């Protein structure tokens, strides 16, 4: 459990050989908990590797397996960029999977995701005020966002999504 943690430093994660996960408090939260944590530092993740994702968030880049984030906040700038696969950015978490939960959190920072490969098709750049993407019974409850949200793609058949809270499906809940 991470309780009462604070970050004001810049966090940068870049890879040419694999997926990237970047967070102001934890890069990857698997079955763990983050309580009463805050980030005011700029956080970025970028991947230039084939078949690899880029995920960044104010608290964590990726949360899964019933991980929980409660009463946390972000005011830092969050950026995720990818050249081959999807890019996800969120004020609290870049990606929520497998019953991950976020409750009573807020974001006031700027959130951006970029995808820039003109030769690949049907890729995504997704930004959300709380989470970039949520699936497989993930849950967001009692959260809010006041930050600016941007998603950009360069390819003709690629997609960009910008959401105030999160983009999601597959039995996920946002209330």
JSON list of N, CA, C and O in Angstrom, two decimals, residues 1-3 5-7 11 13 20-35 37-39 43 45 55-64 68-69 72 78 90-95:
[
{"chain": "A", "resi": 1, "resn": "UNK", "atom": "N", "xyz": [0.83, -1.19, 0.00]},
{"chain": "A", "resi": 1, "resn": "UNK", "atom": "CA", "xyz": [0.00, 0.00, 0.00]},
{"chain": "A", "resi": 1, "resn": "UNK", "atom": "C", "xyz": [0.88, 1.25, 0.00]},
{"chain": "A", "resi": 1, "resn": "UNK", "atom": "O", "xyz": [1.80, 1.36, 0.80]},
{"chain": "A", "resi": 2, "resn": "UNK", "atom": "N", "xyz": [0.57, 2.16, -0.89]},
{"chain": "A", "resi": 2, "resn": "UNK", "atom": "CA", "xyz": [1.22, 3.46, -0.94]},
{"chain": "A", "resi": 2, "resn": "UNK", "atom": "C", "xyz": [0.25, 4.46, -0.32]},
{"chain": "A", "resi": 2, "resn": "UNK", "atom": "O", "xyz": [-0.85, 4.65, -0.83]},
{"chain": "A", "resi": 3, "resn": "UNK", "atom": "N", "xyz": [0.61, 5.07, 0.79]},
{"chain": "A", "resi": 3, "resn": "UNK", "atom": "CA", "xyz": [-0.31, 5.96, 1.50]},
{"chain": "A", "resi": 3, "resn": "UNK", "atom": "C", "xyz": [0.34, 7.32, 1.74]},
{"chain": "A", "resi": 3, "resn": "UNK", "atom": "O", "xyz": [1.43, 7.39, 2.33]},
{"chain": "A", "resi": 5, "resn": "UNK", "atom": "N", "xyz": [1.68, 9.42, -0.36]},
{"chain": "A", "resi": 5, "resn": "UNK", "atom": "CA", "xyz": [2.87, 9.73, -1.17]},
{"chain": "A", "resi": 5, "resn": "UNK", "atom": "C", "xyz": [2.65, 10.98, -2.01]},
{"chain": "A", "resi": 5, "resn": "UNK", "atom": "O", "xyz": [1.53, 11.25, -2.46]},
{"chain": "A", "resi": 6, "resn": "UNK", "atom": "N", "xyz": [3.73, 11.75, -2.24]},
{"chain": "A", "resi": 6, "resn": "UNK", "atom": "CA", "xyz": [3.67, 12.96, -3.06]},
{"chain": "A", "resi": 6, "resn": "UNK", "atom": "C", "xyz": [4.83, 12.96, -4.04]},
{"chain": "A", "resi": 6, "resn": "UNK", "atom": "O", "xyz": [5.94, 12.55, -3.70]},
{"chain": "A", "resi": 7, "resn": "UNK", "atom": "N", "xyz": [4.57, 13.44, -5.25]},
{"chain": "A", "resi": 7, "resn": "UNK", "atom": "CA", "xyz": [5.62, 13.61, -6.24]},
{"chain": "A", "resi": 7, "resn": "UNK", "atom": "C", "xyz": [5.49, 14.98, -6.89]},
{"chain": "A", "resi": 7, "resn": "UNK", "atom": "O", "xyz": [4.40, 15.37, -7.30]},
{"chain": "A", "resi": 11, "resn": "UNK", "atom": "N", "xyz": [8.87, 12.94, -14.36]},
{"chain": "A", "resi": 11, "resn": "UNK", "atom": "CA", "xyz": [9.07, 11.51, -14.60]},
{"chain": "A", "resi": 11, "resn": "UNK", "atom": "C", "xyz": [9.03, 11.28, -16.10]},
{"chain": "A", "resi": 11, "resn": "UNK", "atom": "O", "xyz": [8.06, 11.65, -16.76]},
{"chain": "A", "resi": 13, "resn": "UNK", "atom": "N", "xyz": [9.77, 8.22, -19.10]},
{"chain": "A", "resi": 13, "resn": "UNK", "atom": "CA", "xyz": [10.06, 6.84, -19.44]},
{"chain": "A", "resi": 13, "resn": "UNK", "atom": "C", "xyz": [10.00, 6.72, -20.95]},
{"chain": "A", "resi": 13, "resn": "UNK", "atom": "O", "xyz": [8.99, 7.04, -21.57]},
{"chain": "A", "resi": 20, "resn": "UNK", "atom": "N", "xyz": [5.92, 1.04, -22.51]},
{"chain": "A", "resi": 20, "resn": "UNK", "atom": "CA", "xyz": [6.31, 1.94, -21.44]},
{"chain": "A", "resi": 20, "resn": "UNK", "atom": "C", "xyz": [5.13, 2.22, -20.51]},
{"chain": "A", "resi": 20, "resn": "UNK", "atom": "O", "xyz": [4.00, 2.38, -20.96]},
{"chain": "A", "resi": 21, "resn": "UNK", "atom": "N", "xyz": [5.42, 2.29, -19.22]},
{"chain": "A", "resi": 21, "resn": "UNK", "atom": "CA", "xyz": [4.45, 2.61, -18.18]},
{"chain": "A", "resi": 21, "resn": "UNK", "atom": "C", "xyz": [5.09, 3.69, -17.32]},
{"chain": "A", "resi": 21, "resn": "UNK", "atom": "O", "xyz": [6.19, 3.51, -16.82]},
{"chain": "A", "resi": 22, "resn": "UNK", "atom": "N", "xyz": [4.38, 4.79, -17.14]},
{"chain": "A", "resi": 22, "resn": "UNK", "atom": "CA", "xyz": [4.93, 5.89, -16.38]},
{"chain": "A", "resi": 22, "resn": "UNK", "atom": "C", "xyz": [3.85, 6.49, -15.49]},
{"chain": "A", "resi": 22, "resn": "UNK", "atom": "O", "xyz": [2.74, 6.75, -15.95]},
{"chain": "A", "resi": 23, "resn": "UNK", "atom": "N", "xyz": [4.18, 6.70, -14.21]},
{"chain": "A", "resi": 23, "resn": "UNK", "atom": "CA", "xyz": [3.23, 7.29, -13.28]},
{"chain": "A", "resi": 23, "resn": "UNK", "atom": "C", "xyz": [3.94, 8.18, -12.28]},
{"chain": "A", "resi": 23, "resn": "UNK", "atom": "O", "xyz": [5.11, 7.96, -11.96]},
{"chain": "A", "resi": 24, "resn": "UNK", "atom": "N", "xyz": [3.24, 9.16, -11.75]},
{"chain": "A", "resi": 24, "resn": "UNK", "atom": "CA", "xyz": [3.82, 10.06, -10.77]},
{"chain": "A", "resi": 24, "resn": "UNK", "atom": "C", "xyz": [4.14, 9.37, -9.46]},
{"chain": "A", "resi": 24, "resn": "UNK", "atom": "O", "xyz": [5.08, 9.74, -8.76]},
{"chain": "A", "resi": 25, "resn": "UNK", "atom": "N", "xyz": [3.39, 8.32, -9.11]},
{"chain": "A", "resi": 25, "resn": "UNK", "atom": "CA", "xyz": [3.61, 7.58, -7.87]},
{"chain": "A", "resi": 25, "resn": "UNK", "atom": "C", "xyz": [4.13, 6.17, -8.15]},
{"chain": "A", "resi": 25, "resn": "UNK", "atom": "O", "xyz": [5.08, 5.72, -7.53]},
{"chain": "A", "resi": 26, "resn": "UNK", "atom": "N", "xyz": [3.52, 5.44, -9.08]},
{"chain": "A", "resi": 26, "resn": "UNK", "atom": "CA", "xyz": [3.95, 4.09, -9.44]},
{"chain": "A", "resi": 26, "resn": "UNK", "atom": "C", "xyz": [3.75, 3.88, -10.94]},
{"chain": "A", "resi": 26, "resn": "UNK", "atom": "O", "xyz": [2.72, 4.28, -11.49]},
{"chain": "A", "resi": 27, "resn": "UNK", "atom": "N", "xyz": [4.71, 3.25, -11.59]},
{"chain": "A", "resi": 27, "resn": "UNK", "atom": "CA", "xyz": [4.58, 3.00, -13.03]},
{"chain": "A", "resi": 27, "resn": "UNK", "atom": "C", "xyz": [3.49, 1.97, -13.31]},
{"chain": "A", "resi": 27, "resn": "UNK", "atom": "O", "xyz": [2.71, 2.13, -14.25]},
{"chain": "A", "resi": 28, "resn": "UNK", "atom": "N", "xyz": [3.41, 0.93, -12.48]},
{"chain": "A", "resi": 28, "resn": "UNK", "atom": "CA", "xyz": [2.52, -0.20, -12.71]},
{"chain": "A", "resi": 28, "resn": "UNK", "atom": "C", "xyz": [1.97, -0.65, -11.35]},
{"chain": "A", "resi": 28, "resn": "UNK", "atom": "O", "xyz": [2.75, -0.96, -10.45]},
{"chain": "A", "resi": 29, "resn": "UNK", "atom": "N", "xyz": [0.65, -0.64, -11.19]},
{"chain": "A", "resi": 29, "resn": "UNK", "atom": "CA", "xyz": [0.03, -1.00, -9.91]},
{"chain": "A", "resi": 29, "resn": "UNK", "atom": "C", "xyz": [-0.76, -2.29, -10.09]},
{"chain": "A", "resi": 29, "resn": "UNK", "atom": "O", "xyz": [-1.84, -2.29, -10.66]},
{"chain": "A", "resi": 30, "resn": "UNK", "atom": "N", "xyz": [-0.21, -3.41, -9.62]},
{"chain": "A", "resi": 30, "resn": "UNK", "atom": "CA", "xyz": [-0.81, -4.73, -9.78]},
{"chain": "A", "resi": 30, "resn": "UNK", "atom": "C", "xyz": [-1.22, -5.24, -8.41]},
{"chain": "A", "resi": 30, "resn": "UNK", "atom": "O", "xyz": [-0.37, -5.54, -7.58]},
{"chain": "A", "resi": 31, "resn": "UNK", "atom": "N", "xyz": [-2.51, -5.32, -8.15]},
{"chain": "A", "resi": 31, "resn": "UNK", "atom": "CA", "xyz": [-3.08, -5.75, -6.88]},
{"chain": "A", "resi": 31, "resn": "UNK", "atom": "C", "xyz": [-2.70, -4.85, -5.71]},
{"chain": "A", "resi": 31, "resn": "UNK", "atom": "O", "xyz": [-2.93, -5.20, -4.56]},
{"chain": "A", "resi": 32, "resn": "UNK", "atom": "N", "xyz": [-2.12, -3.72, -5.97]},
{"chain": "A", "resi": 32, "resn": "UNK", "atom": "CA", "xyz": [-1.72, -2.81, -4.90]},
{"chain": "A", "resi": 32, "resn": "UNK", "atom": "C", "xyz": [-2.75, -1.72, -4.66]},
{"chain": "A", "resi": 32, "resn": "UNK", "atom": "O", "xyz": [-3.76, -1.63, -5.34]},
{"chain": "A", "resi": 33, "resn": "UNK", "atom": "N", "xyz": [-2.44, -0.85, -3.68]},
{"chain": "A", "resi": 33, "resn": "UNK", "atom": "CA", "xyz": [-3.31, 0.26, -3.35]},
{"chain": "A", "resi": 33, "resn": "UNK", "atom": "C", "xyz": [-2.50, 1.54, -3.27]},
{"chain": "A", "resi": 33, "resn": "UNK", "atom": "O", "xyz": [-1.39, 1.55, -2.75]},
{"chain": "A", "resi": 34, "resn": "UNK", "atom": "N", "xyz": [-3.10, 2.62, -3.76]},
{"chain": "A", "resi": 34, "resn": "UNK", "atom": "CA", "xyz": [-2.55, 3.96, -3.59]},
{"chain": "A", "resi": 34, "resn": "UNK", "atom": "C", "xyz": [-3.65, 4.79, -2.93]},
{"chain": "A", "resi": 34, "resn": "UNK", "atom": "O", "xyz": [-4.76, 4.92, -3.46]},
{"chain": "A", "resi": 35, "resn": "UNK", "atom": "N", "xyz": [-3.36, 5.31, -1.73]},
{"chain": "A", "resi": 35, "resn": "UNK", "atom": "CA", "xyz": [-4.33, 6.07, -0.95]},
{"chain": "A", "resi": 35, "resn": "UNK", "atom": "C", "xyz": [-3.78, 7.45, -0.63]},
{"chain": "A", "resi": 35, "resn": "UNK", "atom": "O", "xyz": [-2.62, 7.58, -0.23]},
{"chain": "A", "resi": 37, "resn": "UNK", "atom": "N", "xyz": [-2.66, 9.93, -2.27]},
{"chain": "A", "resi": 37, "resn": "UNK", "atom": "CA", "xyz": [-1.41, 10.31, -2.95]},
{"chain": "A", "resi": 37, "resn": "UNK", "atom": "C", "xyz": [-1.67, 11.47, -3.90]},
{"chain": "A", "resi": 37, "resn": "UNK", "atom": "O", "xyz": [-2.80, 11.69, -4.36]},
{"chain": "A", "resi": 38, "resn": "UNK", "atom": "N", "xyz": [-0.62, 12.22, -4.21]},
{"chain": "A", "resi": 38, "resn": "UNK", "atom": "CA", "xyz": [-0.76, 13.35, -5.11]},
{"chain": "A", "resi": 38, "resn": "UNK", "atom": "C", "xyz": [0.46, 13.53, -6.00]},
{"chain": "A", "resi": 38, "resn": "UNK", "atom": "O", "xyz": [1.59, 13.26, -5.58]},
{"chain": "A", "resi": 39, "resn": "UNK", "atom": "N", "xyz": [0.22, 13.96, -7.22]},
{"chain": "A", "resi": 39, "resn": "UNK", "atom": "CA", "xyz": [1.29, 14.24, -8.17]},
{"chain": "A", "resi": 39, "resn": "UNK", "atom": "C", "xyz": [1.11, 15.64, -8.73]},
{"chain": "A", "resi": 39, "resn": "UNK", "atom": "O", "xyz": [0.03, 16.01, -9.17]},
{"chain": "A", "resi": 43, "resn": "UNK", "atom": "N", "xyz": [4.62, 14.01, -16.18]},
{"chain": "A", "resi": 43, "resn": "UNK", "atom": "CA", "xyz": [4.87, 12.58, -16.38]},
{"chain": "A", "resi": 43, "resn": "UNK", "atom": "C", "xyz": [4.74, 12.27, -17.85]},
{"chain": "A", "resi": 43, "resn": "UNK", "atom": "O", "xyz": [3.76, 12.66, -18.49]},
{"chain": "A", "resi": 45, "resn": "UNK", "atom": "N", "xyz": [5.51, 9.10, -21.04]},
{"chain": "A", "resi": 45, "resn": "UNK", "atom": "CA", "xyz": [5.90, 7.76, -21.47]},
{"chain": "A", "resi": 45, "resn": "UNK", "atom": "C", "xyz": [5.91, 7.75, -22.99]},
{"chain": "A", "resi": 45, "resn": "UNK", "atom": "O", "xyz": [5.00, 8.29, -23.62]},
{"chain": "A", "resi": 55, "resn": "UNK", "atom": "N", "xyz": [1.73, 4.02, -21.89]},
{"chain": "A", "resi": 55, "resn": "UNK", "atom": "CA", "xyz": [0.68, 4.33, -20.94]},
{"chain": "A", "resi": 55, "resn": "UNK", "atom": "C", "xyz": [1.22, 5.22, -19.82]},
{"chain": "A", "resi": 55, "resn": "UNK", "atom": "O", "xyz": [2.23, 4.87, -19.19]},
{"chain": "A", "resi": 56, "resn": "UNK", "atom": "N", "xyz": [0.57, 6.35, -19.59]},
{"chain": "A", "resi": 56, "resn": "UNK", "atom": "CA", "xyz": [1.02, 7.25, -18.54]},
{"chain": "A", "resi": 56, "resn": "UNK", "atom": "C", "xyz": [-0.16, 7.80, -17.75]},
{"chain": "A", "resi": 56, "resn": "UNK", "atom": "O", "xyz": [-1.25, 7.99, -18.29]},
{"chain": "A", "resi": 57, "resn": "UNK", "atom": "N", "xyz": [0.08, 8.05, -16.45]},
{"chain": "A", "resi": 57, "resn": "UNK", "atom": "CA", "xyz": [-0.96, 8.60, -15.59]},
{"chain": "A", "resi": 57, "resn": "UNK", "atom": "C", "xyz": [-0.35, 9.39, -14.45]},
{"chain": "A", "resi": 57, "resn": "UNK", "atom": "O", "xyz": [0.81, 9.19, -14.08]},
{"chain": "A", "resi": 58, "resn": "UNK", "atom": "N", "xyz": [-1.13, 10.27, -13.87]},
{"chain": "A", "resi": 58, "resn": "UNK", "atom": "CA", "xyz": [-0.65, 11.09, -12.76]},
{"chain": "A", "resi": 58, "resn": "UNK", "atom": "C", "xyz": [-0.27, 10.27, -11.54]},
{"chain": "A", "resi": 58, "resn": "UNK", "atom": "O", "xyz": [0.68, 10.59, -10.84]},
{"chain": "A", "resi": 59, "resn": "UNK", "atom": "N", "xyz": [-0.99, 9.18, -11.28]},
{"chain": "A", "resi": 59, "resn": "UNK", "atom": "CA", "xyz": [-0.67, 8.30, -10.17]},
{"chain": "A", "resi": 59, "resn": "UNK", "atom": "C", "xyz": [0.02, 7.03, -10.67]},
{"chain": "A", "resi": 59, "resn": "UNK", "atom": "O", "xyz": [1.06, 6.64, -10.18]},
{"chain": "A", "resi": 60, "resn": "UNK", "atom": "N", "xyz": [-0.54, 6.37, -11.70]},
{"chain": "A", "resi": 60, "resn": "UNK", "atom": "CA", "xyz": [0.07, 5.17, -12.27]},
{"chain": "A", "resi": 60, "resn": "UNK", "atom": "C", "xyz": [-0.21, 5.07, -13.77]},
{"chain": "A", "resi": 60, "resn": "UNK", "atom": "O", "xyz": [-1.23, 5.55, -14.24]},
{"chain": "A", "resi": 61, "resn": "UNK", "atom": "N", "xyz": [0.71, 4.43, -14.48]},
{"chain": "A", "resi": 61, "resn": "UNK", "atom": "CA", "xyz": [0.50, 4.21, -15.90]},
{"chain": "A", "resi": 61, "resn": "UNK", "atom": "C", "xyz": [-0.50, 3.10, -16.16]},
{"chain": "A", "resi": 61, "resn": "UNK", "atom": "O", "xyz": [-1.29, 3.17, -17.09]},
{"chain": "A", "resi": 62, "resn": "UNK", "atom": "N", "xyz": [-0.49, 2.06, -15.32]},
{"chain": "A", "resi": 62, "resn": "UNK", "atom": "CA", "xyz": [-1.34, 0.88, -15.53]},
{"chain": "A", "resi": 62, "resn": "UNK", "atom": "C", "xyz": [-1.78, 0.34, -14.18]},
{"chain": "A", "resi": 62, "resn": "UNK", "atom": "O", "xyz": [-0.97, 0.19, -13.26]},
{"chain": "A", "resi": 63, "resn": "UNK", "atom": "N", "xyz": [-3.08, 0.03, -14.04]},
{"chain": "A", "resi": 63, "resn": "UNK", "atom": "CA", "xyz": [-3.61, -0.57, -12.82]},
{"chain": "A", "resi": 63, "resn": "UNK", "atom": "C", "xyz": [-4.44, -1.79, -13.21]},
{"chain": "A", "resi": 63, "resn": "UNK", "atom": "O", "xyz": [-5.26, -1.72, -14.13]},
{"chain": "A", "resi": 64, "resn": "UNK", "atom": "N", "xyz": [-4.20, -2.94, -12.53]},
{"chain": "A", "resi": 64, "resn": "UNK", "atom": "CA", "xyz": [-4.99, -4.12, -12.83]},
{"chain": "A", "resi": 64, "resn": "UNK", "atom": "C", "xyz": [-5.04, -5.07, -11.63]},
{"chain": "A", "resi": 64, "resn": "UNK", "atom": "O", "xyz": [-4.52, -4.78, -10.57]},
{"chain": "A", "resi": 68, "resn": "UNK", "atom": "N", "xyz": [-6.27, -0.68, -6.46]},
{"chain": "A", "resi": 68, "resn": "UNK", "atom": "CA", "xyz": [-7.17, 0.40, -6.06]},
{"chain": "A", "resi": 68, "resn": "UNK", "atom": "C", "xyz": [-6.41, 1.72, -5.92]},
{"chain": "A", "resi": 68, "resn": "UNK", "atom": "O", "xyz": [-5.31, 1.75, -5.36]},
{"chain": "A", "resi": 69, "resn": "UNK", "atom": "N", "xyz": [-7.05, 2.77, -6.40]},
{"chain": "A", "resi": 69, "resn": "UNK", "atom": "CA", "xyz": [-6.54, 4.13, -6.19]},
{"chain": "A", "resi": 69, "resn": "UNK", "atom": "C", "xyz": [-7.68, 4.92, -5.56]},
{"chain": "A", "resi": 69, "resn": "UNK", "atom": "O", "xyz": [-8.76, 5.02, -6.15]},
{"chain": "A", "resi": 72, "resn": "UNK", "atom": "N", "xyz": [-6.89, 10.29, -4.45]},
{"chain": "A", "resi": 72, "resn": "UNK", "atom": "CA", "xyz": [-5.63, 10.79, -5.01]},
{"chain": "A", "resi": 72, "resn": "UNK", "atom": "C", "xyz": [-5.91, 11.92, -5.99]},
{"chain": "A", "resi": 72, "resn": "UNK", "atom": "O", "xyz": [-7.03, 12.07, -6.49]},
{"chain": "A", "resi": 78, "resn": "UNK", "atom": "N", "xyz": [0.43, 15.29, -18.17]},
{"chain": "A", "resi": 78, "resn": "UNK", "atom": "CA", "xyz": [0.61, 13.87, -18.47]},
{"chain": "A", "resi": 78, "resn": "UNK", "atom": "C", "xyz": [0.65, 13.70, -19.99]},
{"chain": "A", "resi": 78, "resn": "UNK", "atom": "O", "xyz": [-0.25, 14.15, -20.69]},
{"chain": "A", "resi": 90, "resn": "UNK", "atom": "N", "xyz": [-3.97, 9.31, -18.80]},
{"chain": "A", "resi": 90, "resn": "UNK", "atom": "CA", "xyz": [-5.06, 9.65, -17.90]},
{"chain": "A", "resi": 90, "resn": "UNK", "atom": "C", "xyz": [-4.55, 10.48, -16.73]},
{"chain": "A", "resi": 90, "resn": "UNK", "atom": "O", "xyz": [-3.40, 10.35, -16.32]},
{"chain": "A", "resi": 91, "resn": "UNK", "atom": "N", "xyz": [-5.41, 11.31, -16.20]},
{"chain": "A", "resi": 91, "resn": "UNK", "atom": "CA", "xyz": [-5.02, 12.15, -15.06]},
{"chain": "A", "resi": 91, "resn": "UNK", "atom": "C", "xyz": [-4.63, 11.35, -13.84]},
{"chain": "A", "resi": 91, "resn": "UNK", "atom": "O", "xyz": [-3.73, 11.73, -13.10]},
{"chain": "A", "resi": 92, "resn": "UNK", "atom": "N", "xyz": [-5.29, 10.20, -13.62]},
{"chain": "A", "resi": 92, "resn": "UNK", "atom": "CA", "xyz": [-4.97, 9.34, -12.49]},
{"chain": "A", "resi": 92, "resn": "UNK", "atom": "C", "xyz": [-4.28, 8.06, -12.98]},
{"chain": "A", "resi": 92, "resn": "UNK", "atom": "O", "xyz": [-3.24, 7.69, -12.46]},
{"chain": "A", "resi": 93, "resn": "UNK", "atom": "N", "xyz": [-4.83, 7.38, -14.00]},
{"chain": "A", "resi": 93, "resn": "UNK", "atom": "CA", "xyz": [-4.23, 6.16, -14.55]},
{"chain": "A", "resi": 93, "resn": "UNK", "atom": "C", "xyz": [-4.34, 6.18, -16.07]},
{"chain": "A", "resi": 93, "resn": "UNK", "atom": "O", "xyz": [-5.36, 6.58, -16.62]},
{"chain": "A", "resi": 94, "resn": "UNK", "atom": "N", "xyz": [-3.30, 5.70, -16.74]},
{"chain": "A", "resi": 94, "resn": "UNK", "atom": "CA", "xyz": [-3.34, 5.60, -18.19]},
{"chain": "A", "resi": 94, "resn": "UNK", "atom": "C", "xyz": [-4.29, 4.51, -18.66]},
{"chain": "A", "resi": 94, "resn": "UNK", "atom": "O", "xyz": [-5.02, 4.68, -19.63]},
{"chain": "A", "resi": 95, "resn": "UNK", "atom": "N", "xyz": [-4.31, 3.39, -17.95]},
{"chain": "A", "resi": 95, "resn": "UNK", "atom": "CA", "xyz": [-5.09, 2.21, -18.36]},
{"chain": "A", "resi": 95, "resn": "UNK", "atom": "C", "xyz": [-5.54, 1.46, -17.12]},
{"chain": "A", "resi": 95, "resn": "UNK", "atom": "O", "xyz": [-4.75, 1.20, -16.21]}
]
